[in-house]
mmCIF file of C-alpha atoms in Angstrom:
data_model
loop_
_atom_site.group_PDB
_atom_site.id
_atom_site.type_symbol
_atom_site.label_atom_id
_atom_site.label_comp_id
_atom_site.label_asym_id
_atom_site.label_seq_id
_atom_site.Cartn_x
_atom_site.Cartn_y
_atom_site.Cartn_z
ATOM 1 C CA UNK K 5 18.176 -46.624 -12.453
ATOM 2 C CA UNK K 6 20.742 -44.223 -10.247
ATOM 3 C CA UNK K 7 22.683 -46.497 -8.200
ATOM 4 C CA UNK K 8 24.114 -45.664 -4.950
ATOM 5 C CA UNK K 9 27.955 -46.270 -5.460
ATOM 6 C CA UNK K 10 28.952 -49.872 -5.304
ATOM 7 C CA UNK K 11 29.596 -50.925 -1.597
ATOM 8 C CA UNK K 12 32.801 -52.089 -1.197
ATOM 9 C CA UNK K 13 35.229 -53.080 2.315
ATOM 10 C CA UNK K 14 36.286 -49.843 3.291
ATOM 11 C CA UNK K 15 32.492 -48.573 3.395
ATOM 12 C CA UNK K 16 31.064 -47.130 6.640
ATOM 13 C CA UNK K 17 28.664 -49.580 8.197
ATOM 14 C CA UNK K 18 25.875 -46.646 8.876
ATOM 15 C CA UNK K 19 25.365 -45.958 5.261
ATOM 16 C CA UNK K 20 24.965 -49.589 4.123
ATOM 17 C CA UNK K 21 22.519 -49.847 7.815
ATOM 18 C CA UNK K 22 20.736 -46.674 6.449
ATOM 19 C CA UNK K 23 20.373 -48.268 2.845
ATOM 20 C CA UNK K 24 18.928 -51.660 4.732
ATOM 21 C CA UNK K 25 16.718 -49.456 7.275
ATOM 22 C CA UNK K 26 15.233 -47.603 3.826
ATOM 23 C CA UNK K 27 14.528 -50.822 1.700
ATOM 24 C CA UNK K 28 12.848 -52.682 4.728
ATOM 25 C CA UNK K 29 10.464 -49.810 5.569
ATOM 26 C CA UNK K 30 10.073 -48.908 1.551
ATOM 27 C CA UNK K 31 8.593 -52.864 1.628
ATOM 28 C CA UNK K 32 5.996 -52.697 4.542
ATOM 29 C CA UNK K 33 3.264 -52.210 2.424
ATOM 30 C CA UNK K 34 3.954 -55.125 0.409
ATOM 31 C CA UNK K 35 5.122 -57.358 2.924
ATOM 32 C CA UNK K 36 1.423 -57.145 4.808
ATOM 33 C CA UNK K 37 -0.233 -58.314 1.591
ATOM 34 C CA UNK K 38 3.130 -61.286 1.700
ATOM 35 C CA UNK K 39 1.720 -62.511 5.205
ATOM 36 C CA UNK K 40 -1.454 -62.671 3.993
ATOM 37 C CA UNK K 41 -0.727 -65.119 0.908
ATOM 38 C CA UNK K 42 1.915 -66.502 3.286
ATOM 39 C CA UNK K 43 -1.021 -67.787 5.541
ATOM 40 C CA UNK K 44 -2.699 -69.495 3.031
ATOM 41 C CA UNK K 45 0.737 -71.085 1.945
ATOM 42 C CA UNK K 46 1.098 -72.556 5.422
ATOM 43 C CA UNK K 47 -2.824 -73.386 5.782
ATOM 44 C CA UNK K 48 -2.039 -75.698 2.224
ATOM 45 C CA UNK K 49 0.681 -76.886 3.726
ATOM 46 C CA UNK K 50 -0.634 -77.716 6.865
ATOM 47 C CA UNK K 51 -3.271 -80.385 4.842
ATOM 48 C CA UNK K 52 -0.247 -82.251 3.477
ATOM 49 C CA UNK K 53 1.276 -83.332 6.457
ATOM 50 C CA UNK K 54 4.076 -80.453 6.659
ATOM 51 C CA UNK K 55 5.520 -79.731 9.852
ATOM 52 C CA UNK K 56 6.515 -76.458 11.193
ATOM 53 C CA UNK K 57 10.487 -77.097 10.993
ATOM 54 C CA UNK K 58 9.916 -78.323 7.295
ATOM 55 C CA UNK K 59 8.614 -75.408 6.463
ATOM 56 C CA UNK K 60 10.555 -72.811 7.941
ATOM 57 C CA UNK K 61 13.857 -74.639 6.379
ATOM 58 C CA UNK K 62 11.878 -74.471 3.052
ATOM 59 C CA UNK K 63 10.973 -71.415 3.644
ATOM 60 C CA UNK K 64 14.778 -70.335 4.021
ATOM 61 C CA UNK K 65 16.004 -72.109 1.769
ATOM 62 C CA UNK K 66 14.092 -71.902 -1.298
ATOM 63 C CA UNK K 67 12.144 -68.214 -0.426
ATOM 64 C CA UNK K 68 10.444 -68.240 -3.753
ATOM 65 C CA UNK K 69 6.443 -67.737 -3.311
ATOM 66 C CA UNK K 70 4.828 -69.208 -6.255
ATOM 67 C CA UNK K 71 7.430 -72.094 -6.899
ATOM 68 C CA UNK K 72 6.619 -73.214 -3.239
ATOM 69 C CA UNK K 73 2.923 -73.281 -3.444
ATOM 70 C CA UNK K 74 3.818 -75.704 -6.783
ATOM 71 C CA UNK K 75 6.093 -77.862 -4.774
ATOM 72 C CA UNK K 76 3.319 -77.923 -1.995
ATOM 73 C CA UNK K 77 0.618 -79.206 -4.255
ATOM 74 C CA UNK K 78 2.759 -81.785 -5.685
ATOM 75 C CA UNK K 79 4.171 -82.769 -2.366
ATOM 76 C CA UNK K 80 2.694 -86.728 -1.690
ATOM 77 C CA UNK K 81 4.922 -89.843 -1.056
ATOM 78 C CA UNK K 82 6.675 -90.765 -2.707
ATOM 79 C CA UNK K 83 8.219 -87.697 -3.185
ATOM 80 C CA UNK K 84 8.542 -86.560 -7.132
ATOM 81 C CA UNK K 85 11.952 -85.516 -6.698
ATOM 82 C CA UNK K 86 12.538 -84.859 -10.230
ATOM 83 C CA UNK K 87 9.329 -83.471 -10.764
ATOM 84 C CA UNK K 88 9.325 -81.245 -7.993
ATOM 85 C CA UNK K 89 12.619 -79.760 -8.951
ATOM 86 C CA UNK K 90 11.978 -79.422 -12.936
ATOM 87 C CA UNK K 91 8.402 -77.581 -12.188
ATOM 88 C CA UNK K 92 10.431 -74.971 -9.866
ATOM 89 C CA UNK K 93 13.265 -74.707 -12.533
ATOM 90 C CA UNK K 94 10.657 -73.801 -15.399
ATOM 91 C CA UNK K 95 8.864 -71.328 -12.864
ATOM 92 C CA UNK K 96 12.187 -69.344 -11.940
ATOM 93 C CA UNK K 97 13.469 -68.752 -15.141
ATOM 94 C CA UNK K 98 12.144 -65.370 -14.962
ATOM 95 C CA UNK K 99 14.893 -64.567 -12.399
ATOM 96 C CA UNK K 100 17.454 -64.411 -15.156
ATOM 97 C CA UNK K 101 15.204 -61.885 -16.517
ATOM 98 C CA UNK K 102 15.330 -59.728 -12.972
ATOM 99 C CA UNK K 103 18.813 -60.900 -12.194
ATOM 100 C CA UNK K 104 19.528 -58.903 -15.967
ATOM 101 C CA UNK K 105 17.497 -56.225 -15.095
ATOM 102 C CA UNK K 106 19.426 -55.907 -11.471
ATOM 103 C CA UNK K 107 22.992 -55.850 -13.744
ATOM 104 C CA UNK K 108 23.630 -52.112 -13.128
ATOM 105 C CA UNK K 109 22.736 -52.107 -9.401
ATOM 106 C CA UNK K 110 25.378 -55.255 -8.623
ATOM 107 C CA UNK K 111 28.119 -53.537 -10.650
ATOM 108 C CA UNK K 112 31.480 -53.981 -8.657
ATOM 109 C CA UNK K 113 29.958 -55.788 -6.098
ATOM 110 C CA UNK K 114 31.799 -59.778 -5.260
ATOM 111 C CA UNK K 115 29.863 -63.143 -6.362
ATOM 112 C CA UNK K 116 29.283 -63.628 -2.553
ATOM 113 C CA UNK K 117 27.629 -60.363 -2.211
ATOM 114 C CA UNK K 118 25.288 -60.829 -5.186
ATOM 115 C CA UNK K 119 24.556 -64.638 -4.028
ATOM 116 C CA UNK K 120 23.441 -63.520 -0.589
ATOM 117 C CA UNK K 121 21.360 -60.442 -2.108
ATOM 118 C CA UNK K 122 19.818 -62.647 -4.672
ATOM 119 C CA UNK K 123 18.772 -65.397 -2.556
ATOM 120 C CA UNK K 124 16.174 -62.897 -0.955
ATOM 121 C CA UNK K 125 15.357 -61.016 -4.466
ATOM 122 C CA UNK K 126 11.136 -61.333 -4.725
ATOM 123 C CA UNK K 127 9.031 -59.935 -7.481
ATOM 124 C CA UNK K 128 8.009 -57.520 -4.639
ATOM 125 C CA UNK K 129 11.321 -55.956 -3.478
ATOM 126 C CA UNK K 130 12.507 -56.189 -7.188
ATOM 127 C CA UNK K 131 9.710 -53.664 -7.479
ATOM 128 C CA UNK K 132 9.723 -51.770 -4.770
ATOM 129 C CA UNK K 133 13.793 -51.460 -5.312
ATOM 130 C CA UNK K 134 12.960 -50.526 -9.210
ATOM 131 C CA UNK K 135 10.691 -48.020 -8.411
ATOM 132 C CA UNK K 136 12.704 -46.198 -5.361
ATOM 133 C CA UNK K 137 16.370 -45.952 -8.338
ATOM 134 C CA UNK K 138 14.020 -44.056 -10.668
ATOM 135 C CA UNK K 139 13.884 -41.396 -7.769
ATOM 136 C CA UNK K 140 17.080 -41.891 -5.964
ATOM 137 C CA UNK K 141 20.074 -43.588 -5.368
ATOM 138 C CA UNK K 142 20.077 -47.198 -4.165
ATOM 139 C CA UNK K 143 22.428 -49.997 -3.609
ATOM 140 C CA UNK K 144 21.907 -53.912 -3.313
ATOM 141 C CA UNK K 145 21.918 -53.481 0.703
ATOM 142 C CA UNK K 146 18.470 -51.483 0.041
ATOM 143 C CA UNK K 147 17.411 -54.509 -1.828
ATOM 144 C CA UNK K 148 18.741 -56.347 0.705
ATOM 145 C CA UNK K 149 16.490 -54.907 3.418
ATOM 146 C CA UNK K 150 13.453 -55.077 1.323
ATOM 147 C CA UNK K 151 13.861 -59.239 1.102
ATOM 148 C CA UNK K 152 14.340 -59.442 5.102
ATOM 149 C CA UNK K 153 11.456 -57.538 5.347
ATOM 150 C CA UNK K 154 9.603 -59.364 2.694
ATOM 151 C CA UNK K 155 11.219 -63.092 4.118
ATOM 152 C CA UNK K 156 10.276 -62.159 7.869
ATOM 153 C CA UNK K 157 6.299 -61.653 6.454
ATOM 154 C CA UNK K 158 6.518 -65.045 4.494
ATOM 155 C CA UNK K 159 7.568 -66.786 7.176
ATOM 156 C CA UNK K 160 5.020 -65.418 9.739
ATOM 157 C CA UNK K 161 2.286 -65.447 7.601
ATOM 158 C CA UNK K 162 3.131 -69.045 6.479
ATOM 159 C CA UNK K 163 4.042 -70.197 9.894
ATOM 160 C CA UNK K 164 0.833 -69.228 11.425
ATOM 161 C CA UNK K 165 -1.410 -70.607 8.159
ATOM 162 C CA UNK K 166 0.225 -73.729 9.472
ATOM 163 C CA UNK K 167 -0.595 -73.766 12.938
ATOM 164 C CA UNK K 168 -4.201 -73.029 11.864
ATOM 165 C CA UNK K 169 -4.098 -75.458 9.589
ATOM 166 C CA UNK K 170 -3.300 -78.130 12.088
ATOM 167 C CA UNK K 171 -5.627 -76.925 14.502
ATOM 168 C CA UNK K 172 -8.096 -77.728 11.850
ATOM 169 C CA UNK K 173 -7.691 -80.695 11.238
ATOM 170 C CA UNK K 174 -9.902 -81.133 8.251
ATOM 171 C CA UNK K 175 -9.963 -77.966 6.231
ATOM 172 C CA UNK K 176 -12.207 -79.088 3.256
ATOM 173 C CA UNK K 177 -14.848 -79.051 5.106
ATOM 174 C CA UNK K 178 -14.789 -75.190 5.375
ATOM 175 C CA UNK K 179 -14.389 -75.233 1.707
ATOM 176 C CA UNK K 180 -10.665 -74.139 2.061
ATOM 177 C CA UNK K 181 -9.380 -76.968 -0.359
ATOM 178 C CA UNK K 182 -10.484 -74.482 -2.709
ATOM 179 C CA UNK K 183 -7.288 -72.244 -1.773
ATOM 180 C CA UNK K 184 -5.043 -74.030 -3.821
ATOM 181 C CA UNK K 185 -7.453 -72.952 -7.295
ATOM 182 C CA UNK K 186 -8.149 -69.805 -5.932
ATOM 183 C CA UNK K 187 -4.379 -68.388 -5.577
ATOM 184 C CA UNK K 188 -3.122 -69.876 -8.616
ATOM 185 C CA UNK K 189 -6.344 -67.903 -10.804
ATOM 186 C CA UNK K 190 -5.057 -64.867 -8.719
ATOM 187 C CA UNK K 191 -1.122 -65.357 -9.770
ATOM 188 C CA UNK K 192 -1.916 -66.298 -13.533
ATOM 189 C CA UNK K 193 -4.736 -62.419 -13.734
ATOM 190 C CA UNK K 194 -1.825 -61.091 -12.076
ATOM 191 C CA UNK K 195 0.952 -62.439 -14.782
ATOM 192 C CA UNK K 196 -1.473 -61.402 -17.857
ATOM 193 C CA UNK K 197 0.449 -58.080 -19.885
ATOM 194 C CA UNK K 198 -1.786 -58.400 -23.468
ATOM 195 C CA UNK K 199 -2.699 -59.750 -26.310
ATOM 196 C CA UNK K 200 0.900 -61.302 -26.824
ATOM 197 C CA UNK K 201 0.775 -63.727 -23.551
ATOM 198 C CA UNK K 202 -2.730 -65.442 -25.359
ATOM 199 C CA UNK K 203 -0.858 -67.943 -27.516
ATOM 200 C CA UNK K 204 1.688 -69.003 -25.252
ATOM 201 C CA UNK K 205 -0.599 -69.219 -22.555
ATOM 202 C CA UNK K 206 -3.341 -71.075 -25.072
ATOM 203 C CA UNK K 207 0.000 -73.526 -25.498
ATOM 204 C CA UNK K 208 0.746 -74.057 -22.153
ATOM 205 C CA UNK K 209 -2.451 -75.088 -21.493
ATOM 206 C CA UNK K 210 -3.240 -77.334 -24.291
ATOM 207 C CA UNK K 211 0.460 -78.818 -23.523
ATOM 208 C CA UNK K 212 -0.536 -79.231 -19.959
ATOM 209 C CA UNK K 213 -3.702 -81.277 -20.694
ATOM 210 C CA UNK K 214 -2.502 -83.345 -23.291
ATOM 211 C CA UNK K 215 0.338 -84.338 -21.009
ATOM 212 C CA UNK K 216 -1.800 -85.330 -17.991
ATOM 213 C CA UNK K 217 -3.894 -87.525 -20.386
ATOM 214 C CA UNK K 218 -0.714 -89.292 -21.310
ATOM 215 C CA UNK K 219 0.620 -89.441 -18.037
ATOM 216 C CA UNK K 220 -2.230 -89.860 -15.637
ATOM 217 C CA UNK K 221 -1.506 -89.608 -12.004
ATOM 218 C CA UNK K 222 1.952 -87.803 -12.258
ATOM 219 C CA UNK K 223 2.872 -84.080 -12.083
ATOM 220 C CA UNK K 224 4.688 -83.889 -15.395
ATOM 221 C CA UNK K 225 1.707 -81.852 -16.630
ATOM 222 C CA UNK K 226 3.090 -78.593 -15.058
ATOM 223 C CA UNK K 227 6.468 -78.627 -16.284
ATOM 224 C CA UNK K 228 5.643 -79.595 -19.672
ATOM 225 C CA UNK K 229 3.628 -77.111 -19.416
ATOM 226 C CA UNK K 230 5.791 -74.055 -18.807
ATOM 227 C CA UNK K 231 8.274 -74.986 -20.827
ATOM 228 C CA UNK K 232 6.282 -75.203 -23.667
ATOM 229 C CA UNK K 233 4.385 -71.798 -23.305
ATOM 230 C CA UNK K 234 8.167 -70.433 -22.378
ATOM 231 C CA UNK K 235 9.261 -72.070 -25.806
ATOM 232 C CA UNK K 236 6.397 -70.692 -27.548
ATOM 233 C CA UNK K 237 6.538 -67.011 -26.063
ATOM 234 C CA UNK K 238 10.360 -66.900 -27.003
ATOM 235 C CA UNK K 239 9.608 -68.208 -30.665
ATOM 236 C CA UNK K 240 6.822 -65.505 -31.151
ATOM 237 C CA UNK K 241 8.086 -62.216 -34.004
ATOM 238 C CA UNK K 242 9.041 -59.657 -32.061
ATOM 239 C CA UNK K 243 7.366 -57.515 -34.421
ATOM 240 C CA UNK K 244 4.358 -59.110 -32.782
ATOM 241 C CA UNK K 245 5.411 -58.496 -29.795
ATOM 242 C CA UNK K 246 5.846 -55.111 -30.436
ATOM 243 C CA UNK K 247 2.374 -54.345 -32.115
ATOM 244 C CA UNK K 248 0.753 -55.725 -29.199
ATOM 245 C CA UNK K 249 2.752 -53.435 -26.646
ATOM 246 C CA UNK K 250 1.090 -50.207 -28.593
ATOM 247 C CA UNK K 251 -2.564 -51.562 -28.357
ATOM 248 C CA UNK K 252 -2.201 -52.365 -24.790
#
């Protein structure tokens, strides 16, 4: 990574603007194929009873793709508060992973600075903003630029899946109920790296199942679930680990 140097009170505003300008353009791409899955978010949404302001103040607030589509599908009165926010915990534990990885590019930069930045860090931006350091120099407001662009795509993808949503009124009957299966096969081909993600996954799973036998009706199934093929993944020999990374 080549950082930019770190931005700091006396820098000029056009070369932070210029950094911002590159990172949302650099995510364009990205952010069409963002609306897209964003529309489908909002169309799910739309079939449990979630309103237009509720979503956009989710969408603000939390801004994190896949953990939203999990609160979605568990969303039903009463609300499983605990649930709900224990199923998102287990899913975002990979930003500590990308929030590590982002170490060099924050460096001198003020708590405030790297709270605002991180709040709109995506896999896609984290990327994008990966890929352009290896070439050039970067700073967070690049990164910065690449989450508006990616945000303003989730929330006008979403916000429209919503409005068609209600508009339909009864989407299983065009088979869309399906969505929900359909984008969570798509995230979990997307997440697979080897041979080494098979047992933890195979965990997971069998974790998963056991759990919604025990506790039938609840959601408890999902975070058990992910912490369990976490737990297993981070037990596994790195010398495993390892030997898979030079077959794949």
């Amino acid at each position: 990574m080549q950082p930019s140097s770190p931005p700091s009170p006396s820098s000029p505003l056009p070369a932070s603007f210029s950094q911002l300008q590159k990172g949302f353009a650099a995510n364009l791409v990205v952010a069409a194929s963002v609306a897209a899955y964003g529309s489908v978010f909002g169309l799910l949404a739309a079939q449990k009873g979630i309103g237009w302001g509720q979503l956009l103040f989710m969408n603000l607030t939390i801004f994190a793709g896949s953990a939203q589509f999990v609160m979605v599908d568990m969303w039903q009165p009463p609300l499983p508060v605990a649930e709900i926010a224990l199923a998102v915990l287990v899913i975002n534990t990979r930003y500590l992973l990308i929030g590590a990885s982002l170490r060099q590019l924050f460096a001198g930069t003020t708590l405030t600075h790297k709270a605002l930045v991180m709040h709109l860090v995506t896999d896609e931006n984290w990327a994008v903003t990966l890929a352009a350091a290896s070439k050039r120099p970067v700073d967070t407001y690049f990164m910065l630029g690449g989450g508006l662009c990616i945000l303003m795509a989730w929330c006008a993808g979403s916000l429209f899946g919503n409005q068609v949503g209600a508009l339909l009124g009864n989407p299983e009957r065009l088979g869309l109920d399906f969505a929900f299966t359909a984008v969570f096969t798509a995230l979990l081909c997307s997440f697979w790296r080897g041979g080494r993600d098979l047992l933890p996954w195979l965990t997971a799973a069998a974790v998963a199942l056991v759990v919604e036998q025990a506790v039938p009706g609840s959601k408890w199934y999902i975070p058990a679930g992910g912490l369990s093929g976490a737990l297993c993944a981070a037990l596994m020999p790195a010398h495993a680990a390892g030997k898979d990374r030079k077959q794949t």
